Every structure is written in C-alpha cells, then in structure tokens.
Amino acid sequence: MEHCNKEFAVGIDIGGTNTDIGLVNAQGNCLSRANLPTSKYDDVEIYVDDLANEIRKLLSDNNLSIEDIAGVGIGAPNGNFYTGSIDYAPNLKFKGRILLKEMMETRLHTHVELTNDANAAALGEKVYGGAKAMNDFILITLGTGVGSGIYINGQMVYGHDGFAGELGHAILYPNGRTCSCGRAGCLEEYASARGIIQTYKELCSEKGITYDEGVTCKELTAMADGGDATAQKTWEITARHLALALSNAVTFSSPEAIFLMGGPVRAGHWLLEPLKRYFDEFNLSIFKGKTKILTSQLPANNAAILGAAALVVNK
Amino acid sequence: MEHCNKEFAVGIDIGGTNTDIGLVNAQGNCLSRANLPTSKYDDVEIYVDDLANEIRKLLSDNNLSIEDIAGVGIGAPNGNFYTGSIDYAPNLKFKGRILLKEMMETRLHTHVELTNDANAAALGEKVYGGAKAMNDFILITLGTGVGSGIYINGQMVYGHDGFAGELGHAILYPNGRTCSCGRAGCLEEYASARGIIQTYKELCSEKGITYDEGVTCKELTAMADGGDATAQKTWEITARHLALALSNAVTFSSPEAIFLMGGPVRAGHWLLEPLKRYFDEFNLSIFKGKTKILTSQLPANNAAILGAAALVVNK
C-alpha cells in the first residue's frame, strides 16, 4: 500500500443531524474539531460552501494550509467510493445523487475521497485501530441503523458497484419485523438501537410490564446493571440475533475478527458475553473458536473522523 | 497475475465415489481423462500411489512427461488451499487430516495445489469460463451439497483460515430443516438435490399425492416438462429459497454475477425463471437489477477438472 508522506489529513463524518470535521495527524490523533448542523441545510451548494469554509478555518486555526494535508476523507450515509457521490440517502435532506467528492475538490483544490460511514469506520480500524495486522475482518456499526465494513485479502470490499457491505440488511428472519428498507426480517430491525428498544417493548408487553415509550439503549444498560431482568433479557435476545447474523457472515469470508462499534456496544458484558456464547454455538463446526469478537479500538468520539481521514492517508 | 508458460496442467476432482483426472491445455480443453474409484480405497497411501501412477500413465499416453506440465491442481471436499490438506471430509473414507499436496509433491516432483471443489470451480469459471472479465462474482455449486466459491477484488476469498465460502451453510431459516452439519435451516437443506427432493415429498404429502421414494432431480425436471404441477411448484419453491440466500450474499459483496453449476441447474427455466424473479424481489433496492444470475460456462462434464487445473496454471 502506498502511503502519503503528508502528516495531516481532514476527516469528515456526515450524519443526518451533524457533520463532524476533524484534523488528524499521522499517529491517528484528532488534534482539533469543528462541526456543522447538517439538518439545518436545505441547499446542498450552501452546505458544501460552508463545509469548505469550516475546513479552511480549522486549518488556519492550526497554522496549516490546504497544501499541508494529504486530503479530505468523507464518510457519509450511502456514500459510494467508486463514484464519490452520496446516492439517495434516506437520512439526509439533500435528495438524489450528490457528487460531493467533485464539489469538494472544486472548492478546496485537494484530494478528496468519500465512502459510506461503516466502510470509513472499518478503514479507521485497519489504519489506526485494532485491525492493523489483519487482512480479513468485518466491522459492524450499531446505532440508528446497522452498518458494516468488510476487509478481505487486505482490501476493503466495495463490490462491483461500490455498495457492498450492507450486512444490516441481510435477512435474518424471512417473516420477521418490517424493515425501514421495505423488506422484512433484516438484522437492522433487531440490532440497531431502534430494534433493541423494540425487543424490550415486546418483552414488556408479553410480561404485562409498563414501560417508558422514550426508553434508550443507554437506559436499558443502566437498568440491566440495576438488576432489571427484562432489560438483561433484552440484551441477551439482541446478542442472539446478532450472533446468528455474524455466524452467517463467517460462512462467507471466515474473518480473523469481527469488531463492534457504536452506542449499543456500551452495554458491555450484557451484550458481549451472550454474543460470544451464541456465536460459538451458531458457528459451523469448522469455524468454531476461530473468529474473535472484539470491540473497536478507536476512540468512540473520534472513530468516524479517523476512519474518514484514513481514506486519504491510505492513498 | 503471473502466468505459467507451460502449456499443460493436470486437474483432479476428488469425490467420495470417484476421482476424475484430466489433462488440460492452455485453452481450457480437457484432452484426455482417467479415473480412480475413491470409495474402493481404505488406505490413503495406496490411493495416493495409484493416483500418481494414473497421472504418469495419462501423461505418457499423451507423449508428455512431468516436466511438460505446470503442475497438478486438486479440488477436494474440505480441501484447504493454505495448508494443502483435506481436513476431516465427511464424504471420504480417509479420516482426519490428509496432507495431500505434500504427499503428491513427494511422489511426482511437480508443483501441486489443492483447494475445495467449489473454490476450484470458481477458479475454473474465472480462468476458462464466463467470469474471465469479472473481479467480483460468486459461484454456487448445487449437487449432493451446496458449495460456493467467491471472488472479490479479483482474488479468491479463502478467509483467514482457508475455509471461507461455505454459503451452503448460511442459515436461511433459524427453525428450519435439520442440516447434516448438525444445525438447522442451512441453504444446503433446501437447494441441494436432497433438499429439493425433500421439498417435493413435503408438497406431495400436503396434497395427499403418492410419490416414488427414489425420485431424482432429473425426473422432477422431466415431470415439470410433462405438466406435473407439483414438480413445477417444487422448482419454484427451490428458486425462492435460493433467491433469498443469494440476495443475502449480495448484501455482503455486491457481485457482478452469481454463477450456478451442478445437476439441479439442468432444470433450466423451471429453476432459473422464478430464481431471477424472486432474486429481484428480495434484493435491497440499491442492488436491484444489478447482479446477473448466470449458469456456468464451463462444460459440465469437465468443469471440476478445469477448475482444479486452473489452480496451477494461475500460479
């Protein structure tokens, strides 16, 4: 792999609500940050103008110019590495196909790369995190949705069209919960924050327990810590769903490790202990005891920015 | 990719009943064949001795010597490319771990490579068949079991341990049919010859139709051709099961094409028409209409031999 000899890079994590921008050094430390409220912008041209200005400001605040950075890496929902575009992202106000790589290069005159947020996270894990020495691994992001980034033979898997690695939409239960994608039974409906809360509510309904409609995964973890059996059971059931999906992924690529990242992972042993147990139970015998289940070794608050920055550092 | 400049290679396809041996030229034609009855051998040393002798005889019959070939490629059940061994193959009499690559190299003093039969078939499709120009594709073998060989970024996917590509054991229905692997609901129990016959028998039982216990997939195709509604329905249901598995595989690697190979594929349009229809229905919207469903373009009688030979041609 060819490495750029410029020490700094800018990483951008575009989310539906916020856009986080970070200046990253060669050691994978995020030196300085800025952000933009994505959801406040209706016009993508104005958004990109402001994004470019924020980057210039971030650089000048750190006594750097655009020539001092290897480039700008962007992780975005529905981001396509091959085309450099964000294509029909359901969580963004900007509709249709946004040629963001090109729009940013025109404004900043530096190298820009773009991929989807989960692929960026996997790249971050490879370049700065726990997967440095691995050629075959999968990273799963649990959050509003479930995303995945996949490495095989030391390379990111983009597929023939740039959209590979959508394990959140592998169908686990063909007659299962209706998914936001319009199909049924996708992993995302069971292992995203929304899916986990849904499991909790179903358990409460079965047991005739009243629950707070606005309960969060963070609260479910606190409740499990406090001895709440329904919250504990929610994490166990979630682990079982996720283990089934991960054992299916192993039949595909037999990775050395599967990394987990995102809010629900903070449930810690409530999720991870049963996950490892069910994963071992569900794995085909030739795979048992081989693939490690690990949590991301990137700092949670900067993981997405580091992953995005790695896109240009690695070029 | 580095190509060997020797014109000939020997390809070996080891099955539980027979071992087929073929002399293959650079154009992917199988010039001459021989075989050994695998199941007649209890002692692996004698089997390997006889296998080496058959190869020498095949070469001398064609006025060639061992120096004239690029090497010997072997496709075998549970064959591991990394270790060159056959590991605990349930369908072979030879138990435990057979270091076949080493045993053959000692006897023949030529380059020997070994992988599992489905990976060999995928390699054959890449080198001699319909996947020559493709970097991302999956080959599925339907037969006694269901196997798969996967190409990503122009390379075979072996995984960190050499056992990747076991899509026959991806779990489709967590509470489904008991699988020979000891788990439940694997694709193999629905799309192998045995699984297809099981579907037919279940349909007959539901409808109170008497059936021949020894019915074969070939007969089911003939019956479908003759207007038998239950046989036709069997292929349609099989197509639906397979389509679900293939649409899940697409979420992983988004391949340009999925190739099908093996006896049940001879059902032709009875299988392929509903397969393409359900595949399009089941695919996530961003993948719809992209991945082609194709049949193998290797000659059926020599596909396994060509795939095995490609192992050494491609070195």
XYZ file of C-alpha atoms in Angstrom:
630
model
C 0.000 0.000 0.000
C 1.270 3.429 -0.978
C 1.414 5.909 1.857
C 1.141 9.624 1.529
C 4.024 11.430 3.232
C 1.949 14.409 4.348
C 1.467 14.311 8.075
C -2.084 15.658 8.368
C -5.474 14.816 6.915
C -9.003 16.062 7.409
C -11.725 13.549 8.212
C -15.425 14.354 7.881
C -18.310 12.339 9.278
C -21.615 13.350 7.721
C -24.675 12.388 9.719
C -28.306 13.355 9.285
C -28.139 15.792 12.199
C -24.484 16.840 12.446
C -21.397 16.943 10.301
C -18.210 16.460 12.320
C -14.902 17.664 10.932
C -11.534 16.724 12.413
C -7.863 17.402 11.783
C -5.964 14.118 12.152
C -2.230 13.541 12.424
C -0.188 10.542 11.217
C -0.469 8.823 14.596
C -4.266 8.819 14.356
C -4.866 11.577 16.878
C -7.634 14.036 16.241
C -5.987 17.400 17.018
C -8.882 19.755 16.504
C -12.563 19.574 15.601
C -15.406 21.594 14.113
C -18.964 20.858 13.122
C -21.929 21.913 11.022
C -25.635 21.241 11.643
C -26.414 19.088 8.539
C -30.169 19.129 9.130
C -30.295 22.945 9.014
C -29.290 22.995 5.338
C -31.862 22.654 2.571
C -29.491 23.676 -0.225
C -26.553 21.350 -0.794
C -24.475 24.050 -2.533
C -24.620 26.272 0.541
C -23.859 23.278 2.760
C -20.757 22.429 0.733
C -19.640 26.091 0.692
C -19.902 26.216 4.486
C -18.182 22.827 4.840
C -15.240 24.060 2.742
C -15.049 27.255 4.810
C -15.066 25.291 8.076
C -12.159 23.189 6.793
C -10.154 26.308 5.800
C -10.848 27.798 9.225
C -9.884 24.581 11.028
C -6.600 24.523 9.118
C -5.763 28.185 9.696
C -6.628 27.852 13.394
C -3.902 25.197 13.473
C -1.450 27.250 11.398
C -1.817 24.915 8.433
C -2.787 25.478 4.814
C -4.536 23.185 2.344
C -1.105 22.207 0.932
C -0.129 20.728 4.300
C -2.790 17.996 4.247
C -2.910 14.679 2.368
C -6.517 15.459 1.549
C -10.057 15.297 2.843
C -11.761 11.963 3.561
C -15.527 11.819 3.961
C -17.727 9.148 5.478
C -21.395 9.612 4.609
C -24.589 7.565 4.574
C -24.972 5.908 1.131
C -21.543 7.238 0.153
C -20.070 5.445 -2.858
C -16.285 5.132 -3.024
C -16.212 4.485 -6.774
C -18.321 7.464 -7.829
C -17.535 9.824 -4.934
C -21.239 10.516 -4.610
C -23.910 10.261 -1.930
C -26.757 8.394 -3.594
C -30.322 8.794 -2.366
C -29.508 8.843 1.366
C -32.802 8.462 3.236
C -31.499 10.314 6.334
C -30.268 13.435 4.516
C -32.313 16.375 3.258
C -30.202 16.511 0.092
C -32.119 14.382 -2.368
C -30.979 12.376 -5.375
C -27.318 11.979 -6.238
C -24.836 14.399 -4.661
C -21.432 14.439 -6.377
C -19.746 15.503 -3.144
C -16.165 14.441 -3.946
C -16.188 16.591 -7.082
C -17.933 19.513 -5.345
C -15.335 19.496 -2.563
C -12.345 19.146 -4.894
C -13.558 22.126 -6.915
C -13.735 24.252 -3.785
C -10.636 23.077 -1.925
C -8.193 22.002 -4.660
C -7.054 19.000 -2.630
C -7.516 15.246 -2.888
C -10.979 14.167 -1.660
C -12.269 10.631 -1.120
C -15.691 9.536 0.013
C -17.196 6.267 1.188
C -20.045 5.161 3.380
C -19.744 5.669 7.117
C -19.307 1.987 8.014
C -16.606 1.458 5.375
C -14.823 4.528 6.745
C -15.011 3.057 10.238
C -13.519 -0.247 9.014
C -10.721 1.647 7.302
C -10.074 3.543 10.542
C -9.864 0.247 12.435
C -7.361 -1.035 9.839
C -5.165 2.073 9.765
C -5.337 3.317 13.365
C -7.191 0.670 15.423
C -7.280 -3.000 16.336
C -7.149 -4.420 12.814
C -3.697 -3.077 11.849
C -2.260 -6.576 11.452
C -5.380 -8.207 9.987
C -6.165 -8.930 6.345
C -9.619 -10.394 6.905
C -12.034 -8.731 9.294
C -15.514 -7.266 9.486
C -16.564 -4.158 11.370
C -20.200 -3.776 12.411
C -21.591 -0.391 13.448
C -24.628 -0.474 15.715
C -26.574 2.765 16.018
C -29.578 4.334 14.301
C -29.030 1.604 11.734
C -26.638 -1.332 11.411
C -23.747 -0.856 9.003
C -20.734 -2.928 8.049
C -17.322 -2.549 6.523
C -15.533 -5.648 5.280
C -11.856 -6.372 4.641
C -10.838 -9.423 2.604
C -7.313 -10.247 1.474
C -6.144 -6.932 2.933
C -8.546 -4.870 0.843
C -11.854 -3.139 1.510
C -14.815 -4.874 -0.116
C -16.702 -2.359 -2.264
C -18.309 -4.849 -4.655
C -18.756 -4.283 -8.372
C -20.857 -1.154 -7.789
C -19.334 0.374 -4.639
C -22.231 -0.611 -2.360
C -21.021 -3.896 -0.829
C -21.090 -4.400 2.930
C -24.758 -3.916 3.789
C -24.953 -6.649 6.426
C -27.564 -4.618 8.325
C -29.878 -5.663 5.509
C -29.072 -9.360 5.461
C -32.406 -11.045 6.108
C -32.287 -12.997 9.378
C -35.947 -13.916 9.699
C -37.869 -14.005 6.389
C -41.175 -13.397 8.165
C -39.730 -11.041 10.757
C -40.154 -7.390 11.613
C -40.891 -4.948 8.786
C -37.670 -3.103 7.957
C -37.243 0.560 7.025
C -35.874 -0.740 3.701
C -39.331 -2.070 2.832
C -38.452 -5.737 3.280
C -38.795 -7.922 6.395
C -36.519 -9.514 8.968
C -33.293 -7.570 8.319
C -30.616 -7.610 11.026
C -31.052 -3.840 11.389
C -34.549 -4.301 12.841
C -33.065 -6.403 15.665
C -29.631 -4.944 16.409
C -29.998 -1.199 15.786
C -30.885 0.999 18.769
C -34.454 1.070 17.466
C -34.539 -2.728 17.107
C -33.184 -3.286 20.610
C -35.819 -0.958 22.108
C -38.461 -2.811 20.080
C -37.315 -6.108 21.624
C -37.552 -4.544 25.086
C -41.066 -3.258 24.428
C -42.192 -6.647 23.104
C -40.818 -8.343 26.236
C -42.594 -5.819 28.463
C -45.865 -6.322 26.578
C -45.560 -10.115 26.944
C -44.983 -9.769 30.665
C -47.582 -7.019 31.178
C -44.898 -4.575 32.352
C -45.473 -0.868 31.711
C -42.551 0.923 30.083
C -41.364 4.410 29.205
C -42.057 4.985 25.475
C -38.860 7.041 25.207
C -36.525 4.483 26.805
C -32.991 4.427 25.331
C -30.292 1.761 24.973
C -28.193 3.648 27.497
C -31.065 3.397 29.995
C -31.505 -0.313 29.224
C -27.862 -0.834 30.182
C -28.317 1.095 33.436
C -31.462 -0.941 34.158
C -29.599 -4.209 33.468
C -26.847 -3.047 35.828
C -29.532 -2.368 38.421
C -30.841 -5.932 38.185
C -33.810 -5.390 35.855
C -34.461 -8.875 34.405
C -36.333 -7.579 31.338
C -33.504 -5.240 30.390
C -30.988 -8.073 30.902
C -33.121 -10.380 28.762
C -33.302 -7.686 26.053
C -29.518 -7.659 25.747
C -29.389 -11.461 25.680
C -32.002 -11.689 22.896
C -30.211 -8.937 20.964
C -26.965 -10.885 21.315
C -28.654 -13.996 19.941
C -29.962 -12.137 16.856
C -26.572 -10.561 16.224
C -24.732 -13.875 16.739
C -26.878 -15.529 14.078
C -26.066 -12.765 11.593
C -22.352 -12.884 12.422
C -22.163 -16.691 12.094
C -23.723 -16.332 8.631
C -21.114 -13.706 7.747
C -18.397 -16.162 8.817
C -19.625 -18.731 6.257
C -18.928 -16.081 3.636
C -15.471 -14.752 4.466
C -14.169 -16.553 7.577
C -12.666 -13.395 9.093
C -9.982 -13.322 11.777
C -12.123 -10.949 13.841
C -15.420 -9.121 13.905
C -15.265 -5.661 15.505
C -18.301 -3.968 17.013
C -18.724 -0.215 17.277
C -21.482 2.170 18.310
C -23.767 3.149 21.170
C -25.327 -0.243 21.986
C -21.830 -1.752 22.392
C -21.572 0.297 25.606
C -23.923 -2.290 27.132
C -20.617 -4.128 27.642
C -20.841 -7.621 29.101
C -24.669 -7.600 28.921
C -24.299 -7.777 25.153
C -20.824 -9.242 24.630
C -20.951 -12.264 26.940
C -24.090 -13.818 25.390
C -22.938 -12.689 21.931
C -19.711 -14.694 22.188
C -21.604 -17.677 23.628
C -24.282 -17.757 20.902
C -21.716 -17.013 18.185
C -19.752 -20.072 19.204
C -22.942 -22.125 19.366
C -24.198 -20.989 15.933
C -20.900 -21.278 14.054
C -20.392 -24.180 11.665
C -18.041 -26.687 13.325
C -15.048 -25.890 11.069
C -15.280 -22.239 12.186
C -15.846 -22.730 15.914
C -13.377 -20.992 18.221
C -11.601 -19.180 15.375
C -13.128 -15.767 14.691
C -12.628 -13.262 17.516
C -15.443 -10.938 18.592
C -13.841 -7.603 19.556
C -14.904 -4.057 20.278
C -13.475 -1.255 18.179
C -10.156 0.065 19.421
C -10.729 3.523 18.007
C -11.683 6.269 20.499
C -15.504 6.333 20.272
C -15.803 10.114 19.965
C -13.381 10.298 17.012
C -13.816 6.908 15.318
C -15.803 8.143 12.333
C -13.459 11.101 11.754
C -10.375 8.867 11.958
C -11.928 6.405 9.503
C -12.730 9.158 7.054
C -9.225 10.640 7.356
C -7.742 7.187 6.676
C -9.331 7.308 3.209
C -6.790 9.874 2.039
C -3.882 8.815 4.246
C -4.019 5.393 2.633
C -3.959 6.665 -0.947
C -1.319 -12.264 -12.129
C 1.710 -14.320 -13.024
C 1.073 -16.959 -15.646
C 2.991 -20.142 -16.051
C 4.256 -20.561 -19.577
C 3.884 -24.339 -19.630
C 1.040 -25.314 -21.900
C -0.420 -28.250 -19.986
C -1.708 -28.918 -16.491
C -3.346 -31.837 -14.727
C -6.624 -31.253 -12.911
C -8.017 -33.693 -10.348
C -11.535 -33.733 -8.960
C -11.787 -35.909 -5.859
C -15.288 -37.047 -4.979
C -16.480 -39.572 -2.439
C -17.168 -42.166 -5.137
C -14.824 -41.291 -7.993
C -11.625 -39.385 -8.604
C -11.505 -37.817 -12.073
C -8.169 -36.885 -13.596
C -7.778 -34.748 -16.702
C -5.015 -33.343 -18.890
C -5.866 -29.712 -19.710
C -4.291 -27.418 -22.295
C -3.835 -23.645 -22.170
C -7.123 -23.055 -23.980
C -9.027 -24.889 -21.251
C -9.707 -28.042 -23.227
C -9.573 -31.358 -21.434
C -7.544 -33.513 -23.837
C -7.603 -36.818 -22.046
C -9.095 -38.292 -18.873
C -8.648 -41.110 -16.365
C -10.275 -42.055 -13.093
C -9.948 -43.973 -9.829
C -12.726 -45.365 -7.633
C -12.118 -43.289 -4.447
C -14.537 -45.299 -2.326
C -12.644 -48.563 -3.005
C -9.590 -47.323 -1.100
C -9.284 -47.712 2.658
C -5.601 -46.801 2.806
C -4.776 -43.258 1.742
C -1.108 -44.120 0.961
C -2.176 -46.723 -1.601
C -4.746 -44.308 -3.016
C -2.103 -41.600 -3.491
C 0.334 -44.111 -5.028
C -2.305 -45.165 -7.553
C -3.280 -41.532 -8.210
C 0.352 -40.651 -9.001
C 0.632 -43.688 -11.281
C -2.543 -42.757 -13.147
C -1.140 -39.263 -13.749
C 2.163 -40.668 -15.084
C 0.224 -43.010 -17.361
C -2.078 -40.212 -18.580
C 0.975 -38.104 -19.437
C 2.859 -40.889 -21.218
C -0.293 -41.833 -23.169
C -0.159 -38.268 -24.482
C 3.595 -38.337 -25.130
C 4.241 -35.935 -22.255
C 6.425 -36.110 -19.169
C 6.011 -34.499 -15.747
C 8.359 -31.682 -16.858
C 5.881 -30.671 -19.548
C 3.125 -29.694 -17.130
C 2.698 -26.571 -14.994
C 1.680 -28.842 -12.152
C -1.220 -30.729 -10.628
C -4.277 -28.946 -9.241
C -6.676 -30.764 -6.967
C -10.241 -29.949 -5.956
C -11.412 -31.972 -2.975
C -14.142 -31.837 -0.341
C -12.845 -29.893 2.698
C -9.667 -29.092 0.787
C -7.719 -26.203 2.313
C -5.700 -24.021 -0.051
C -3.433 -22.641 2.686
C -2.397 -25.977 4.188
C -2.735 -28.193 1.101
C -4.634 -30.681 3.210
C -8.031 -32.376 3.177
C -9.383 -31.863 6.680
C -11.965 -34.228 8.134
C -14.010 -34.673 4.972
C -17.273 -36.388 5.939
C -17.742 -37.941 2.469
C -14.301 -39.578 2.234
C -13.116 -42.797 3.848
C -9.750 -41.178 4.631
C -10.167 -39.837 8.125
C -8.502 -36.937 9.920
C -6.137 -34.585 8.157
C -4.652 -35.730 4.834
C -1.605 -33.701 3.725
C -2.355 -34.449 0.086
C -0.385 -31.605 -1.541
C 2.784 -32.749 0.215
C 2.117 -36.440 -0.480
C 1.638 -35.740 -4.178
C 4.655 -33.447 -4.479
C 6.851 -36.129 -2.886
C 5.684 -38.664 -5.445
C 5.521 -36.531 -8.601
C 8.185 -33.836 -8.090
C 5.957 -31.181 -9.607
C 4.019 -28.196 -8.295
C 0.778 -29.291 -6.576
C -2.052 -27.070 -5.314
C -5.229 -28.092 -3.564
C -8.469 -26.346 -2.665
C -12.058 -27.284 -2.053
C -14.185 -28.345 -5.004
C -16.372 -25.222 -5.091
C -13.364 -22.874 -4.949
C -11.794 -24.859 -7.779
C -14.983 -24.462 -9.808
C -14.964 -20.688 -9.225
C -11.333 -20.532 -10.316
C -12.248 -22.512 -13.447
C -15.013 -20.027 -14.216
C -12.531 -17.158 -13.802
C -9.739 -18.671 -15.905
C -11.668 -20.580 -18.587
C -15.369 -19.715 -18.217
C -17.846 -16.871 -18.014
C -16.076 -14.844 -15.307
C -12.874 -14.055 -17.253
C -13.534 -10.303 -17.189
C -15.052 -10.179 -13.700
C -13.386 -9.181 -10.432
C -16.388 -9.771 -8.176
C -18.505 -12.867 -8.593
C -19.836 -15.864 -6.693
C -20.149 -19.409 -7.993
C -22.671 -21.731 -6.360
C -22.472 -25.493 -6.876
C -25.709 -27.396 -6.416
C -25.398 -31.166 -6.012
C -25.124 -33.606 -3.104
C -24.418 -30.477 -1.066
C -24.334 -26.759 -1.825
C -20.876 -25.237 -2.191
C -19.600 -21.794 -3.089
C -16.501 -20.109 -4.408
C -16.217 -16.344 -4.056
C -14.109 -13.777 -5.924
C -13.674 -10.281 -4.527
C -11.384 -7.591 -5.942
C -10.110 -10.150 -8.471
C -8.987 -12.619 -5.801
C -10.404 -15.852 -4.411
C -11.782 -15.491 -0.895
C -10.149 -18.082 1.344
C -10.637 -16.255 4.657
C -8.100 -16.151 7.461
C -8.102 -19.968 7.785
C -8.641 -21.172 4.208
C -12.257 -22.257 4.772
C -14.242 -19.217 3.586
C -17.055 -19.637 1.071
C -19.433 -22.010 2.831
C -22.654 -20.373 1.694
C -24.371 -23.775 1.691
C -24.268 -23.437 5.465
C -25.605 -19.909 5.746
C -28.715 -20.253 7.892
C -31.812 -19.247 5.918
C -34.492 -20.340 8.371
C -33.356 -20.490 12.009
C -36.068 -23.019 12.858
C -35.861 -24.853 9.550
C -34.898 -28.354 8.438
C -32.191 -30.149 10.406
C -28.952 -29.946 8.428
C -26.293 -32.619 8.030
C -23.924 -30.143 9.742
C -25.907 -30.546 12.966
C -27.528 -27.114 12.835
C -30.890 -26.100 11.345
C -32.155 -24.209 8.325
C -28.983 -24.098 6.193
C -29.359 -23.329 2.474
C -27.980 -26.806 1.704
C -31.110 -28.440 3.125
C -33.241 -26.535 0.586
C -31.131 -26.233 -2.564
C -29.089 -29.447 -2.675
C -30.504 -32.369 -4.677
C -31.568 -33.917 -1.358
C -33.239 -30.687 -0.223
C -35.111 -30.269 -3.492
C -36.438 -33.850 -3.274
C -37.450 -33.161 0.334
C -39.465 -30.139 -0.832
C -41.169 -32.317 -3.450
C -42.039 -35.001 -0.893
C -43.428 -32.403 1.529
C -45.607 -30.961 -1.243
C -46.859 -34.454 -2.153
C -47.640 -35.227 1.487
C -49.578 -31.955 1.844
C -51.616 -32.750 -1.252
C -52.014 -36.481 -0.445
C -50.152 -37.448 -3.620
C -48.200 -40.743 -3.595
C -44.614 -40.444 -4.797
C -41.666 -42.614 -5.758
C -39.238 -42.652 -2.775
C -36.288 -42.757 -5.173
C -37.338 -39.802 -7.330
C -34.430 -37.691 -8.645
C -33.997 -34.036 -9.626
C -33.635 -35.133 -13.239
C -37.012 -36.857 -13.008
C -38.554 -33.781 -11.373
C -37.450 -31.760 -14.392
C -38.953 -34.303 -16.797
C -42.172 -34.293 -14.757
C -42.282 -30.477 -14.815
C -41.793 -30.585 -18.589
C -44.704 -33.036 -18.773
C -47.009 -30.621 -16.944
C -46.813 -32.050 -13.401
C -47.893 -29.126 -11.201
C -46.221 -30.494 -8.041
C -42.862 -30.867 -9.783
C -43.198 -27.364 -11.228
C -44.076 -26.000 -7.790
C -41.033 -27.792 -6.326
C -38.704 -25.872 -8.650
C -40.471 -22.603 -7.893
C -40.142 -23.108 -4.125
C -36.494 -24.129 -4.541
C -35.896 -20.972 -6.565
C -37.432 -18.890 -3.784
C -35.164 -20.439 -1.120
C -32.090 -19.957 -3.291
C -33.050 -16.373 -4.187
C -33.257 -15.465 -0.502
C -29.768 -16.857 0.114
C -28.340 -15.113 -2.949
C -29.887 -11.753 -2.036
C -28.238 -12.066 1.385
C -24.903 -12.821 -0.312
C -25.338 -9.639 -2.374
C -25.554 -7.526 0.813
C -22.087 -8.852 1.624
C -20.098 -8.456 -1.580
C -22.378 -6.966 -4.262
C -21.003 -9.211 -7.026
C -21.293 -8.532 -10.750
C -22.706 -12.026 -11.276
C -23.672 -15.201 -9.472
C -22.965 -18.377 -11.454
C -24.830 -21.621 -10.837
C -23.383 -25.057 -11.552
C -24.435 -28.663 -10.920
C -27.152 -31.208 -11.639
C -30.219 -29.278 -10.413
C -29.301 -26.381 -12.735
C -30.339 -28.662 -15.618
C -33.933 -27.957 -14.565
C -33.347 -24.880 -16.749
C -36.168 -22.355 -16.887
C -38.164 -24.211 -14.201
C -35.489 -23.095 -11.727
C -33.953 -20.029 -13.382
C -37.055 -18.042 -14.302
C -38.512 -17.950 -10.749
C -34.980 -17.595 -9.319
C -34.371 -14.372 -11.247
C -37.840 -13.092 -10.353
C -37.512 -13.772 -6.607
C -33.899 -12.554 -6.569
C -35.023 -9.211 -7.970
C -37.897 -9.094 -5.487
C -35.708 -9.917 -2.469
C -32.771 -7.664 -3.287
C -32.312 -4.451 -1.322
C -33.366 -1.526 -3.552
C -29.805 -0.256 -4.151
C -28.892 -3.706 -5.568
C -31.963 -4.357 -7.722
C -31.290 -5.110 -11.371
C -27.503 -5.145 -10.956
C -26.203 -8.637 -10.161
C -26.605 -11.108 -13.034
C -27.737 -14.690 -12.384
C -25.868 -16.910 -14.873
C -25.205 -20.580 -15.418
C -21.620 -21.779 -15.502
C -19.994 -21.505 -18.903
C -17.645 -24.420 -18.268
C -18.501 -27.704 -19.970
C -20.411 -29.622 -17.271
C -18.509 -32.893 -17.674
C -15.096 -31.226 -17.263
C -15.858 -28.218 -15.036
C -14.300 -29.624 -11.868
C -11.169 -30.801 -13.691
C -10.738 -27.430 -15.421
C -11.145 -25.612 -12.123
C -8.551 -27.809 -10.444
C -6.115 -27.373 -13.342
C -6.557 -23.585 -13.114
C -5.015 -23.743 -9.623
C -1.557 -24.371 -11.080
C -1.997 -22.523 -14.363
C -2.676 -19.363 -12.394
C 0.443 -19.591 -10.238
